């Protein structure tokens, strides 16, 4: 038994797996961090809890038999050794999984180690603190079992695993990566939904003043007639507008209900919290992906990687396998060609000119689409002033339709223009993604600028309404009270009281409408572009002159990058509008849920695997980076409006304050003890804040330069490896040449 | 039922995921050969043809090598332990170094602990289904040895292979079977 243990260790040392693997793991942090990342199973945590000893001394039970006669000190030493041995065995048990041994040997070692641990664990407890030790051990075991069961349960709870597996086996890992991304977004949105629903919508619905008790919570008399119409509700007006779904419904009472729930504070903090949580999640995922990348060694091992990592083991479908074989062959042939002939562009001036022309055309497209949106938004403002009823459906929904259609057709235009450029497909894809990104961004910001115009208009209106209201109130008072000033004020139904305009609700409504129309457009394009096309190709093929399946329309391929971009921009709009319409995360959860099922079905039913099965490797972090940029850009407008525009005086949880963030000040003054307020005011003193900011900037600079120096050291070592191998090569040649010379 | 429970008690921490699902997959390949009760540690070996016809493996050009590497007898006939081992290494949770070690063994056709030129040629031909000319195959293999061979013995040892593969961005995502 002992013999096998030693031989195993020796063999382990020869392959250097035991120590070197752990050391290497620690250097790259792969071992520990990967175990930490065992987010699905979490066995990593259990492993980390175990002991840290590395060596495994051979157990020698004979020395323990004489325990009763040896003096106390010796007994202590032996107990220590025994404890170490037991800890080592435990460590072996936990790392056994990662060892490249055949299963039978692993099981044998496992059984031996477990027997040893069980036998001697009780013996350790002899002497002082035995009961405590035994109790600790038992609790630890129970805790580990609980953790393991919990991890298994968590794995079983992961949704859509089998669906994604099926798609993966048919279409390869790049299409599946879109669905994995969708599922990840769904998770984030669930958390955002939990926050807004649980901390904002539910308290107001349960504990706030009910519908109809205040002007801001009631549909105005003029709109009451058609407040329940489907068309109005679909547009998020009428009863939908005067509900917990939008900002305007909330009351600015400091505490509500018997719980004394601080509604305005909660609203503000949830708004800030959703942004903070999103940043944290995105950056954490980016950091994780960056670790996996392992240093960006892009060109050294081109052919080796092609040979050993191009076959996707997930493929479980003969058609996909055929495509994969074909694409691997093509990729090898291309690489060989590039290697063989020098890249000689025989007409470099023509290529350059064409590329400049293509970029110019793209810029024109972008400018044109930006102007179109601006024009359409101005027109819709004009329509709104004239009254919406006098216009057709198209004119009422012009803005949203135009934005969605532009998002649908411009990328195709860019695709056509990019044929002028003649780039390598991977570079062409990056240019394409960059252009679509610029298009969406431009559209979004034009939309926001137009919205800002509307906000300013509403604020001017507000001034006028304030004036009118005082006149109206004075008039009301005069005609009913007369001389006696002690009569109670007459009861006027809240629906009749004139109320101020609410620009925040308007903004929320615009975003909700945009998202709904975007969703509808996507689904309709999916049904028409993919499903209808597939049906036509399939059934018209029997009576058509040329082969529809192989020739012109054929079945569509799944556009991974287009869909991922759509998802990212959709999320950006959610982040932008969530502060003004707490219902947005709920809407998005619903939308993602439906999308998942619809797209899974559409992919399996109407799409064929891509011919060119190449993936923008490292595209994972590319999409994350875009998400981060979008997150930053979409929180900017919301932050700007919070900080600079005073809230409406007649609606929302911040009505009556001069700025929305005054609610923090108010809370500090009234809910916290006096000394806390003092400490906070000291802390927010510019004299303290500026040095702190400076310190953080210095820390960032320091970390940046350290990481740069590490990268440099890495490169140096790599070069050294190459020169060493080159030297070996040279000396090998010389050694071979010497006998020839003599 | 009972068999699988007792079975999982004996294998608490040797694989990276829950075992019962895998056990039933193994059994489904040949229900008449595989007993439900594994407490007696029966010596049941499923022939390679059954393993190679699994939907996860049947389109893989390296399925024969995979089965050979993980089987005890080296012929591709797998016991339940071998089966578990195989899917454990190929799962998402297995660490990079472990996968690299087994990938090396899979591509080592002649089992001499080195990836020599003939191994590389066989790998390439399996990948491209013999569509490349001999000249092209030779060129690619030379290039691979050029890139990855650090100790300059004309063939790739395990260290060379690991050094090259752990930097590959796609290795973890392609050397992965979901079951």
CSV table of N, CA and C in Angstrom, one decimal, chain A residues 150-224:
chain,number,residue,atom,x,y,z
A,150,UNK,N,-26.0,21.7,-2.3
A,150,UNK,CA,-26.5,23.0,-2.8
A,150,UNK,C,-25.9,23.3,-4.2
A,151,UNK,N,-24.7,22.9,-4.4
A,151,UNK,CA,-24.1,23.2,-5.7
A,151,UNK,C,-24.8,22.3,-6.8
A,152,UNK,N,-25.1,21.1,-6.4
A,152,UNK,CA,-25.8,20.2,-7.4
A,152,UNK,C,-27.2,20.8,-7.7
A,153,UNK,N,-27.8,21.3,-6.6
A,153,UNK,CA,-29.2,21.9,-6.8
A,153,UNK,C,-29.1,23.1,-7.7
A,154,UNK,N,-28.0,23.9,-7.5
A,154,UNK,CA,-27.9,25.1,-8.3
A,154,UNK,C,-27.7,24.7,-9.7
A,155,UNK,N,-26.9,23.7,-10.0
A,155,UNK,CA,-26.7,23.3,-11.4
A,155,UNK,C,-28.0,22.9,-12.0
A,156,UNK,N,-28.8,22.1,-11.3
A,156,UNK,CA,-30.0,21.6,-11.9
A,156,UNK,C,-30.9,22.8,-12.2
A,157,UNK,N,-30.7,23.9,-11.5
A,157,UNK,CA,-31.6,25.1,-11.7
A,157,UNK,C,-31.3,25.9,-12.9
A,158,UNK,N,-30.1,25.7,-13.5
A,158,UNK,CA,-29.7,26.6,-14.6
A,158,UNK,C,-30.7,26.4,-15.7
A,159,UNK,N,-31.3,27.4,-16.2
A,159,UNK,CA,-32.3,27.2,-17.2
A,159,UNK,C,-31.7,27.0,-18.6
A,160,UNK,N,-32.5,26.3,-19.4
A,160,UNK,CA,-32.2,26.2,-20.9
A,160,UNK,C,-30.9,25.5,-21.2
A,161,UNK,N,-30.4,24.7,-20.3
A,161,UNK,CA,-29.1,24.0,-20.6
A,161,UNK,C,-29.2,23.1,-21.8
A,162,UNK,N,-30.3,22.3,-21.8
A,162,UNK,CA,-30.4,21.3,-22.8
A,162,UNK,C,-30.6,21.9,-24.2
A,163,UNK,N,-31.4,23.0,-24.2
A,163,UNK,CA,-31.7,23.7,-25.4
A,163,UNK,C,-30.4,24.2,-26.0
A,164,UNK,N,-29.6,24.8,-25.2
A,164,UNK,CA,-28.4,25.4,-25.7
A,164,UNK,C,-27.4,24.3,-26.2
A,165,UNK,N,-27.5,23.2,-25.5
A,165,UNK,CA,-26.6,22.1,-25.9
A,165,UNK,C,-27.0,21.6,-27.3
A,166,UNK,N,-28.3,21.5,-27.6
A,166,UNK,CA,-28.7,21.1,-28.9
A,166,UNK,C,-28.3,22.1,-29.9
A,167,UNK,N,-28.4,23.4,-29.7
A,167,UNK,CA,-28.0,24.3,-30.7
A,167,UNK,C,-26.5,24.3,-30.9
A,168,UNK,N,-25.8,24.1,-29.8
A,168,UNK,CA,-24.3,24.0,-29.9
A,168,UNK,C,-23.9,22.8,-30.8
A,169,UNK,N,-24.6,21.7,-30.7
A,169,UNK,CA,-24.2,20.5,-31.4
A,169,UNK,C,-24.5,20.7,-32.9
A,170,UNK,N,-25.5,21.5,-33.2
A,170,UNK,CA,-25.9,21.7,-34.6
A,170,UNK,C,-25.1,22.8,-35.2
A,171,UNK,N,-24.9,23.9,-34.5
A,171,UNK,CA,-24.4,25.1,-35.1
A,171,UNK,C,-23.0,25.5,-34.7
A,172,UNK,N,-22.4,24.8,-33.7
A,172,UNK,CA,-21.1,25.2,-33.3
A,172,UNK,C,-21.1,26.2,-32.2
A,173,UNK,N,-19.9,26.5,-31.7
A,173,UNK,CA,-19.8,27.3,-30.5
A,173,UNK,C,-20.1,28.8,-30.7
A,174,UNK,N,-20.0,29.3,-31.9
A,174,UNK,CA,-20.2,30.8,-32.1
A,174,UNK,C,-21.7,31.1,-32.0
A,175,UNK,N,-22.5,30.3,-32.6
A,175,UNK,CA,-24.0,30.6,-32.5
A,175,UNK,C,-24.4,30.4,-31.0
A,176,UNK,N,-23.9,29.3,-30.4
A,176,UNK,CA,-24.3,29.0,-29.0
A,176,UNK,C,-23.8,30.2,-28.1
A,177,UNK,N,-22.7,30.8,-28.5
A,177,UNK,CA,-22.2,31.9,-27.6
A,177,UNK,C,-23.2,33.0,-27.5
A,178,UNK,N,-24.0,33.2,-28.6
A,178,UNK,CA,-25.1,34.3,-28.5
A,178,UNK,C,-26.1,33.9,-27.5
A,179,UNK,N,-26.5,32.6,-27.5
A,179,UNK,CA,-27.5,32.2,-26.5
A,179,UNK,C,-27.0,32.2,-25.1
A,180,UNK,N,-25.7,31.9,-24.9
A,180,UNK,CA,-25.2,32.0,-23.6
A,180,UNK,C,-25.2,33.4,-23.1
A,181,UNK,N,-24.9,34.3,-24.0
A,181,UNK,CA,-24.9,35.8,-23.7
A,181,UNK,C,-26.3,36.2,-23.4
A,182,UNK,N,-27.3,35.7,-24.1
A,182,UNK,CA,-28.7,36.1,-23.8
A,182,UNK,C,-29.1,35.6,-22.5
A,183,UNK,N,-28.6,34.4,-22.1
A,183,UNK,CA,-29.0,33.9,-20.8
A,183,UNK,C,-28.3,34.7,-19.7
A,184,UNK,N,-27.1,35.1,-19.9
A,184,UNK,CA,-26.4,35.9,-18.9
A,184,UNK,C,-27.1,37.2,-18.7
A,185,UNK,N,-27.5,37.9,-19.9
A,185,UNK,CA,-28.3,39.1,-19.8
A,185,UNK,C,-29.6,38.9,-19.0
A,186,UNK,N,-30.2,37.8,-19.2
A,186,UNK,CA,-31.5,37.5,-18.6
A,186,UNK,C,-31.2,37.5,-17.1
A,187,UNK,N,-30.1,36.9,-16.6
A,187,UNK,CA,-29.8,36.9,-15.2
A,187,UNK,C,-29.6,38.3,-14.7
A,188,UNK,N,-28.9,39.1,-15.4
A,188,UNK,CA,-28.7,40.5,-14.9
A,188,UNK,C,-30.0,41.2,-14.8
A,189,UNK,N,-30.9,41.0,-15.8
A,189,UNK,CA,-32.1,41.7,-15.8
A,189,UNK,C,-33.1,41.2,-14.7
A,190,UNK,N,-32.9,40.0,-14.4
A,190,UNK,CA,-33.8,39.4,-13.3
A,190,UNK,C,-33.4,40.2,-12.0
A,191,UNK,N,-32.1,40.4,-11.8
A,191,UNK,CA,-31.7,41.1,-10.5
A,191,UNK,C,-32.2,42.5,-10.6
A,192,UNK,N,-32.1,43.2,-11.7
A,192,UNK,CA,-32.5,44.6,-11.8
A,192,UNK,C,-34.0,44.6,-11.6
A,193,UNK,N,-34.7,43.6,-12.2
A,193,UNK,CA,-36.2,43.5,-12.0
A,193,UNK,C,-36.5,43.4,-10.5
A,194,UNK,N,-35.7,42.5,-9.8
A,194,UNK,CA,-36.0,42.3,-8.4
A,194,UNK,C,-35.8,43.6,-7.6
A,195,UNK,N,-34.8,44.3,-7.9
A,195,UNK,CA,-34.6,45.6,-7.2
A,195,UNK,C,-35.7,46.6,-7.4
A,196,UNK,N,-36.0,46.8,-8.7
A,196,UNK,CA,-37.1,47.8,-9.0
A,196,UNK,C,-38.4,47.4,-8.5
A,197,UNK,N,-38.7,46.1,-8.7
A,197,UNK,CA,-40.0,45.6,-8.3
A,197,UNK,C,-40.2,45.6,-6.8
A,198,UNK,N,-39.2,45.0,-6.2
A,198,UNK,CA,-39.3,44.8,-4.7
A,198,UNK,C,-39.2,46.1,-3.9
A,199,UNK,N,-38.3,47.0,-4.4
A,199,UNK,CA,-38.1,48.1,-3.5
A,199,UNK,C,-38.7,49.4,-4.0
A,200,UNK,N,-39.3,49.4,-5.2
A,200,UNK,CA,-40.0,50.6,-5.6
A,200,UNK,C,-41.4,50.4,-5.9
A,201,UNK,N,-41.7,49.4,-6.8
A,201,UNK,CA,-43.1,49.3,-7.2
A,201,UNK,C,-44.0,48.7,-6.2
A,202,UNK,N,-43.5,47.7,-5.5
A,202,UNK,CA,-44.4,47.0,-4.5
A,202,UNK,C,-44.7,47.9,-3.3
A,203,UNK,N,-43.7,48.6,-2.7
A,203,UNK,CA,-44.0,49.4,-1.6
A,203,UNK,C,-45.0,50.5,-1.9
A,204,UNK,N,-44.8,51.1,-3.1
A,204,UNK,CA,-45.8,52.1,-3.5
A,204,UNK,C,-47.2,51.6,-3.7
A,205,UNK,N,-47.2,50.4,-4.3
A,205,UNK,CA,-48.6,49.8,-4.6
A,205,UNK,C,-49.2,49.4,-3.3
A,206,UNK,N,-48.4,48.9,-2.3
A,206,UNK,CA,-49.1,48.4,-1.1
A,206,UNK,C,-49.3,49.5,-0.1
A,207,UNK,N,-48.3,50.4,0.1
A,207,UNK,CA,-48.3,51.3,1.2
A,207,UNK,C,-48.6,52.7,0.8
A,208,UNK,N,-48.4,53.1,-0.5
A,208,UNK,CA,-48.6,54.4,-0.9
A,208,UNK,C,-50.1,54.8,-1.0
A,209,UNK,N,-50.4,56.0,-1.2
A,209,UNK,CA,-51.8,56.5,-1.4
A,209,UNK,C,-52.4,55.8,-2.6
A,210,UNK,N,-53.6,55.4,-2.6
A,210,UNK,CA,-54.2,54.6,-3.7
A,210,UNK,C,-54.5,55.5,-4.9
A,211,UNK,N,-54.8,54.8,-6.0
A,211,UNK,CA,-55.2,55.6,-7.2
A,211,UNK,C,-56.4,56.5,-6.9
A,212,UNK,N,-56.3,57.7,-7.4
A,212,UNK,CA,-57.5,58.6,-7.3
A,212,UNK,C,-57.5,59.5,-6.1
A,213,UNK,N,-56.4,59.4,-5.3
A,213,UNK,CA,-56.4,60.2,-4.1
A,213,UNK,C,-55.7,61.5,-4.3
A,214,UNK,N,-54.9,61.6,-5.3
A,214,UNK,CA,-54.2,62.8,-5.6
A,214,UNK,C,-54.2,63.1,-7.1
A,215,UNK,N,-54.0,64.4,-7.4
A,215,UNK,CA,-54.0,64.7,-8.8
A,215,UNK,C,-53.0,63.9,-9.6
A,216,UNK,N,-51.8,63.7,-9.1
A,216,UNK,CA,-50.9,63.0,-9.9
A,216,UNK,C,-51.2,61.6,-10.1
A,217,UNK,N,-52.1,61.0,-9.3
A,217,UNK,CA,-52.4,59.6,-9.4
A,217,UNK,C,-53.6,59.3,-10.1
A,218,UNK,N,-54.3,60.4,-10.7
A,218,UNK,CA,-55.5,60.2,-11.3
A,218,UNK,C,-55.5,60.6,-12.8
A,219,UNK,N,-56.2,59.9,-13.6
A,219,UNK,CA,-56.3,60.3,-15.0
A,219,UNK,C,-57.1,61.6,-15.1
A,220,UNK,N,-56.6,62.6,-15.8
A,220,UNK,CA,-57.3,63.9,-15.9
A,220,UNK,C,-58.7,63.7,-16.5
A,221,UNK,N,-59.6,64.6,-16.2
A,221,UNK,CA,-61.0,64.4,-16.6
A,221,UNK,C,-61.1,64.4,-18.1
A,222,UNK,N,-60.2,65.2,-18.8
A,222,UNK,CA,-60.3,65.3,-20.2
A,222,UNK,C,-59.9,64.0,-20.9
A,223,UNK,N,-59.0,63.2,-20.3
A,223,UNK,CA,-58.6,62.0,-20.9
A,223,UNK,C,-59.4,60.8,-20.5
A,224,UNK,N,-60.3,61.0,-19.5
A,224,UNK,CA,-60.9,59.8,-18.9
A,224,UNK,C,-61.7,59.0,-19.9
